């Protein structure tokens, strides 16, 4: 694919613990560019490679990947995803669909590199919206089961699932199944959730992000240096509604939300 090969990993074969060894292996292969499409992959790549160009998708400043968005310096550049506006938007959309839900559960992955920022951003957004949040953390199958049992016991009527590579790649079917079983309206971070049966999602357009990552890879392979390529900010997002899931929950999607949606899954 490139002069000496370009390697890409989103989650190390969906096993984040494999990323350090995979990144170390790249040093032996003398690749020209590393593309890291998750926060954990970007951190593993940065730790392993100090000279190989790295193009990433994630939170550049929050994770300490770069010190400046305009001139990143070093060997990293890419697409910056700033989650605060996304979390606020997800909570607002969930409130509009389930207006009687004044308490919302937030399921987070405590092992996620952005756990702390996700929690703070959710708290800030909830205060502005007049919503009370109940935070639940889960990093295993058993803990996810326990989190949903807590939601049911507390009779919480709405759920926001935080962005997590572990959730979407390893536990997506479990989370979607439990949300359906307990009849909990939930909003997720990516279209993949809604396409798999989830109620709603709001987040970046993944295909667009990969295309833009590819553009940066092309520039580097043609001689540009990451230090001189400013961090681009994700600017294209999509709101997707699954009507079938809404009907199964006995929800009528307001016309306002349908008009706002970028895609409706029947």
Tab-separated table of C-alpha atoms in Angstrom:
chain	number	residue	atom	x	y	z
A	1	UNK	CA	0.000	0.000	0.000
A	2	UNK	CA	2.994	2.307	0.462
A	3	UNK	CA	6.743	2.414	-0.035
A	4	UNK	CA	7.489	0.114	2.866
A	5	UNK	CA	3.981	-0.744	3.952
A	6	UNK	CA	1.370	1.042	5.999
A	7	UNK	CA	-0.153	-0.688	9.022
A	8	UNK	CA	-3.498	0.168	10.567
A	9	UNK	CA	-5.075	-1.043	13.781
A	10	UNK	CA	-8.319	0.134	15.341
A	11	UNK	CA	-8.189	-2.085	18.409
A	12	UNK	CA	-5.507	-4.693	17.932
A	13	UNK	CA	-7.906	-7.318	16.659
A	14	UNK	CA	-10.436	-6.041	19.234
A	15	UNK	CA	-7.919	-6.828	22.005
A	16	UNK	CA	-6.471	-3.603	23.369
A	17	UNK	CA	-3.950	-5.505	25.479
A	18	UNK	CA	-2.265	-6.710	22.287
A	19	UNK	CA	-1.521	-3.200	21.034
A	20	UNK	CA	1.856	-2.661	22.747
A	21	UNK	CA	3.281	-5.876	21.295
A	22	UNK	CA	1.797	-5.123	17.866
A	23	UNK	CA	3.253	-1.618	17.945
A	24	UNK	CA	6.658	-3.001	18.906
A	25	UNK	CA	6.436	-5.424	15.999
A	26	UNK	CA	6.006	-2.490	13.633
A	27	UNK	CA	9.392	-1.152	14.559
A	28	UNK	CA	10.917	-4.365	13.282
A	29	UNK	CA	8.952	-4.158	10.019
A	30	UNK	CA	10.145	-0.622	9.216
A	31	UNK	CA	6.726	0.617	8.136
A	32	UNK	CA	6.435	4.123	6.735
A	33	UNK	CA	3.233	5.194	8.507
A	34	UNK	CA	1.108	3.963	11.397
A	35	UNK	CA	-2.618	4.751	11.370
A	36	UNK	CA	-4.253	4.531	14.798
A	37	UNK	CA	-8.017	4.969	14.739
A	38	UNK	CA	-8.741	4.781	18.482
A	39	UNK	CA	-7.347	6.560	21.526
A	40	UNK	CA	-5.755	3.426	22.955
A	41	UNK	CA	-4.111	2.578	19.619
A	42	UNK	CA	-2.737	6.113	19.320
A	43	UNK	CA	-1.217	5.959	22.803
A	44	UNK	CA	0.363	2.566	22.137
A	45	UNK	CA	1.786	3.781	18.829
A	46	UNK	CA	3.192	6.951	20.379
A	47	UNK	CA	4.891	5.006	23.160
A	48	UNK	CA	6.486	2.546	20.727
A	49	UNK	CA	7.439	4.778	17.815
A	50	UNK	CA	9.245	8.085	18.258
A	51	UNK	CA	10.234	8.659	14.634
A	52	UNK	CA	7.736	6.764	12.457
A	53	UNK	CA	4.896	9.099	11.377
A	54	UNK	CA	1.634	8.346	13.178
A	55	UNK	CA	-1.772	9.473	11.908
A	56	UNK	CA	-4.437	9.143	14.583
A	57	UNK	CA	-8.101	9.731	15.282
A	58	UNK	CA	-8.895	10.744	18.853
A	59	UNK	CA	-8.569	13.359	21.562
A	60	UNK	CA	-5.197	14.956	20.766
A	61	UNK	CA	-4.773	17.320	23.710
A	62	UNK	CA	-6.703	15.422	26.376
A	63	UNK	CA	-4.507	12.356	25.864
A	64	UNK	CA	-1.309	14.347	25.567
A	65	UNK	CA	-0.708	13.196	22.008
A	66	UNK	CA	0.311	16.669	20.839
A	67	UNK	CA	0.892	20.049	22.468
A	68	UNK	CA	-0.514	22.221	19.680
A	69	UNK	CA	-3.331	21.695	17.202
A	70	UNK	CA	-1.898	24.038	14.578
A	71	UNK	CA	1.681	22.740	14.767
A	72	UNK	CA	1.648	19.313	16.407
A	73	UNK	CA	5.419	18.883	16.375
A	74	UNK	CA	6.960	15.455	16.742
A	75	UNK	CA	5.765	12.514	14.674
A	76	UNK	CA	1.981	12.613	15.247
A	77	UNK	CA	-0.893	14.303	13.468
A	78	UNK	CA	-4.424	13.390	12.477
A	79	UNK	CA	-8.099	14.025	13.169
A	80	UNK	CA	-9.110	15.483	16.524
A	81	UNK	CA	-12.348	14.291	18.080
A	82	UNK	CA	-13.560	16.567	20.868
A	83	UNK	CA	-16.272	14.765	22.780
A	84	UNK	CA	-17.873	17.502	24.926
A	85	UNK	CA	-20.302	18.809	22.255
A	86	UNK	CA	-21.192	15.218	21.298
A	87	UNK	CA	-22.086	14.169	24.835
A	88	UNK	CA	-24.225	17.268	25.357
A	89	UNK	CA	-26.016	16.628	22.077
A	90	UNK	CA	-26.685	12.972	22.927
A	91	UNK	CA	-28.229	13.882	26.262
A	92	UNK	CA	-30.403	16.551	24.636
A	93	UNK	CA	-31.652	14.129	21.974
A	94	UNK	CA	-32.434	11.510	24.606
A	95	UNK	CA	-34.336	14.072	26.700
A	96	UNK	CA	-36.387	15.097	23.665
A	97	UNK	CA	-37.319	11.499	22.871
A	98	UNK	CA	-38.121	10.569	26.476
A	99	UNK	CA	-39.249	13.914	27.972
A	100	UNK	CA	-40.440	12.349	31.203
A	101	UNK	CA	-37.013	10.914	31.991
A	102	UNK	CA	-35.482	13.387	34.431
A	103	UNK	CA	-32.904	10.820	35.518
A	104	UNK	CA	-30.569	9.301	32.926
A	105	UNK	CA	-28.131	6.447	33.448
A	106	UNK	CA	-24.682	6.838	31.890
A	107	UNK	CA	-22.757	3.625	31.233
A	108	UNK	CA	-19.001	4.207	30.974
A	109	UNK	CA	-15.953	2.020	30.498
A	110	UNK	CA	-13.607	2.859	33.412
A	111	UNK	CA	-10.629	1.558	31.425
A	112	UNK	CA	-11.233	3.983	28.577
A	113	UNK	CA	-8.506	6.615	28.251
A	114	UNK	CA	-11.220	9.298	28.062
A	115	UNK	CA	-13.243	8.050	31.045
A	116	UNK	CA	-12.548	11.090	33.202
A	117	UNK	CA	-13.341	13.616	30.495
A	118	UNK	CA	-16.504	11.751	29.470
A	119	UNK	CA	-17.786	11.848	33.030
A	120	UNK	CA	-17.028	15.547	33.513
A	121	UNK	CA	-18.524	16.506	30.151
A	122	UNK	CA	-21.688	14.541	30.919
A	123	UNK	CA	-22.017	16.253	34.306
A	124	UNK	CA	-21.600	19.701	32.752
A	125	UNK	CA	-24.167	18.953	30.030
A	126	UNK	CA	-26.666	17.494	32.505
A	127	UNK	CA	-26.569	20.611	34.663
A	128	UNK	CA	-27.352	22.773	31.653
A	129	UNK	CA	-30.230	20.494	30.623
A	130	UNK	CA	-31.687	20.056	34.100
A	131	UNK	CA	-31.093	16.296	34.068
A	132	UNK	CA	-29.853	14.129	36.926
A	133	UNK	CA	-27.290	11.474	35.979
A	134	UNK	CA	-26.576	8.101	37.532
A	135	UNK	CA	-23.111	6.911	36.513
A	136	UNK	CA	-22.485	3.203	36.109
A	137	UNK	CA	-19.138	1.677	35.158
A	138	UNK	CA	-18.475	-1.695	33.597
A	139	UNK	CA	-15.346	-3.352	32.244
A	140	UNK	CA	-16.536	-6.957	31.974
A	141	UNK	CA	-19.550	-9.007	30.932
A	142	UNK	CA	-20.588	-9.519	34.545
A	143	UNK	CA	-20.278	-5.822	35.374
A	144	UNK	CA	-22.438	-4.897	32.382
A	145	UNK	CA	-25.126	-7.306	33.602
A	146	UNK	CA	-24.904	-5.716	37.053
A	147	UNK	CA	-25.165	-2.207	35.619
A	148	UNK	CA	-28.400	-3.008	33.827
A	149	UNK	CA	-29.744	-4.693	36.957
A	150	UNK	CA	-29.074	-1.409	38.796
A	151	UNK	CA	-30.869	0.558	36.087
A	152	UNK	CA	-33.898	-1.695	36.373
A	153	UNK	CA	-33.892	-1.612	40.178
A	154	UNK	CA	-33.740	2.189	40.230
A	155	UNK	CA	-36.393	2.373	37.493
A	156	UNK	CA	-34.282	4.664	35.377
A	157	UNK	CA	-36.058	5.370	32.095
A	158	UNK	CA	-33.208	6.392	29.777
A	159	UNK	CA	-29.582	5.463	29.133
A	160	UNK	CA	-26.572	6.952	27.404
A	161	UNK	CA	-23.791	4.493	26.556
A	162	UNK	CA	-20.407	6.187	26.469
A	163	UNK	CA	-17.969	5.665	23.604
A	164	UNK	CA	-15.712	2.679	24.244
A	165	UNK	CA	-13.851	0.350	21.900
A	166	UNK	CA	-14.522	-2.467	24.381
A	167	UNK	CA	-18.260	-1.817	24.392
A	168	UNK	CA	-18.701	-1.628	20.645
A	169	UNK	CA	-16.339	-4.403	19.571
A	170	UNK	CA	-16.644	-6.925	22.391
A	171	UNK	CA	-19.919	-6.304	24.215
A	172	UNK	CA	-22.243	-4.669	21.695
A	173	UNK	CA	-24.682	-7.579	21.411
A	174	UNK	CA	-24.847	-7.923	25.178
A	175	UNK	CA	-25.553	-4.231	25.750
A	176	UNK	CA	-28.154	-4.026	22.990
A	177	UNK	CA	-29.817	-7.194	24.227
A	178	UNK	CA	-30.021	-5.948	27.811
A	179	UNK	CA	-31.373	-2.555	26.716
A	180	UNK	CA	-34.112	-4.319	24.752
A	181	UNK	CA	-34.865	-6.814	27.527
A	182	UNK	CA	-35.231	-4.082	30.142
A	183	UNK	CA	-37.045	-1.774	27.696
A	184	UNK	CA	-34.616	1.107	28.273
A	185	UNK	CA	-34.412	3.807	25.585
A	186	UNK	CA	-30.702	4.348	24.916
A	187	UNK	CA	-28.487	6.533	22.783
A	188	UNK	CA	-25.096	5.415	21.512
A	189	UNK	CA	-21.987	6.984	20.012
A	190	UNK	CA	-21.856	5.492	16.510
A	191	UNK	CA	-24.183	4.425	13.709
A	192	UNK	CA	-22.974	0.808	14.090
A	193	UNK	CA	-25.027	0.549	17.282
A	194	UNK	CA	-28.231	1.730	15.626
A	195	UNK	CA	-27.699	-0.443	12.562
A	196	UNK	CA	-27.373	-3.435	14.915
A	197	UNK	CA	-30.730	-2.684	16.576
A	198	UNK	CA	-30.046	0.191	18.961
A	199	UNK	CA	-32.544	3.022	19.324
A	200	UNK	CA	-30.499	6.130	18.489
A	201	UNK	CA	-26.940	7.217	17.823
A	202	UNK	CA	-25.141	10.494	17.383
A	203	UNK	CA	-21.487	10.671	16.486
A	204	UNK	CA	-18.841	11.093	13.815
A	205	UNK	CA	-19.284	9.602	10.363
A	206	UNK	CA	-16.711	6.818	10.508
A	207	UNK	CA	-16.263	6.462	6.753
A	208	UNK	CA	-15.545	10.182	6.471
A	209	UNK	CA	-12.989	9.986	9.273
A	210	UNK	CA	-11.156	7.108	7.593
A	211	UNK	CA	-11.128	8.981	4.306
A	212	UNK	CA	-9.559	12.007	5.955
A	213	UNK	CA	-7.012	9.837	7.729
A	214	UNK	CA	-6.127	8.401	4.324
A	215	UNK	CA	-5.604	11.892	2.923
A	216	UNK	CA	-3.059	12.606	5.652
A	217	UNK	CA	-1.305	9.304	5.037
A	218	UNK	CA	-1.026	10.207	1.362
A	219	UNK	CA	0.510	13.579	2.202
A	220	UNK	CA	3.096	11.954	4.464
A	221	UNK	CA	3.997	9.328	1.888
A	222	UNK	CA	4.551	12.164	-0.579
A	223	UNK	CA	7.036	13.833	1.741
A	224	UNK	CA	5.065	15.940	4.270
A	225	UNK	CA	6.061	15.714	7.931
A	226	UNK	CA	3.480	15.229	10.723
A	227	UNK	CA	4.936	18.164	12.648
A	228	UNK	CA	3.794	20.528	9.886
A	229	UNK	CA	0.312	19.058	9.370
A	230	UNK	CA	-2.251	20.734	11.664
A	231	UNK	CA	-4.740	18.584	13.563
A	232	UNK	CA	-8.048	18.609	11.726
A	233	UNK	CA	-11.177	18.739	13.849
A	234	UNK	CA	-14.000	16.302	13.164
A	235	UNK	CA	-16.857	18.355	11.813
A	236	UNK	CA	-19.267	15.886	10.224
A	237	UNK	CA	-21.619	14.010	12.514
A	238	UNK	CA	-24.784	11.987	12.016
A	239	UNK	CA	-27.935	11.372	14.012
A	240	UNK	CA	-29.539	8.015	13.281
A	241	UNK	CA	-32.892	6.705	14.555
A	242	UNK	CA	-34.067	3.104	14.479
A	243	UNK	CA	-37.866	3.229	14.104
A	244	UNK	CA	-38.261	-0.504	14.639
A	245	UNK	CA	-36.474	-0.246	17.981
A	246	UNK	CA	-38.636	2.749	18.944
A	247	UNK	CA	-41.827	0.817	18.209
A	248	UNK	CA	-40.595	-2.149	20.250
A	249	UNK	CA	-40.150	0.244	23.189
A	250	UNK	CA	-43.585	1.778	22.656
A	251	UNK	CA	-42.067	5.151	21.764
A	252	UNK	CA	-43.391	7.557	19.175
A	253	UNK	CA	-40.532	9.521	17.674
A	254	UNK	CA	-41.462	13.230	17.548
A	255	UNK	CA	-41.579	14.796	14.104
A	256	UNK	CA	-38.904	17.258	15.253
A	257	UNK	CA	-36.418	14.443	15.829
A	258	UNK	CA	-37.258	12.761	12.539
A	259	UNK	CA	-36.615	16.051	10.753
A	260	UNK	CA	-33.243	16.381	12.511
A	261	UNK	CA	-32.142	12.844	11.693
A	262	UNK	CA	-29.582	12.101	9.013
A	263	UNK	CA	-30.853	8.544	8.593
A	264	UNK	CA	-33.904	6.568	9.690
A	265	UNK	CA	-33.678	2.781	9.968
A	266	UNK	CA	-37.043	1.186	9.336
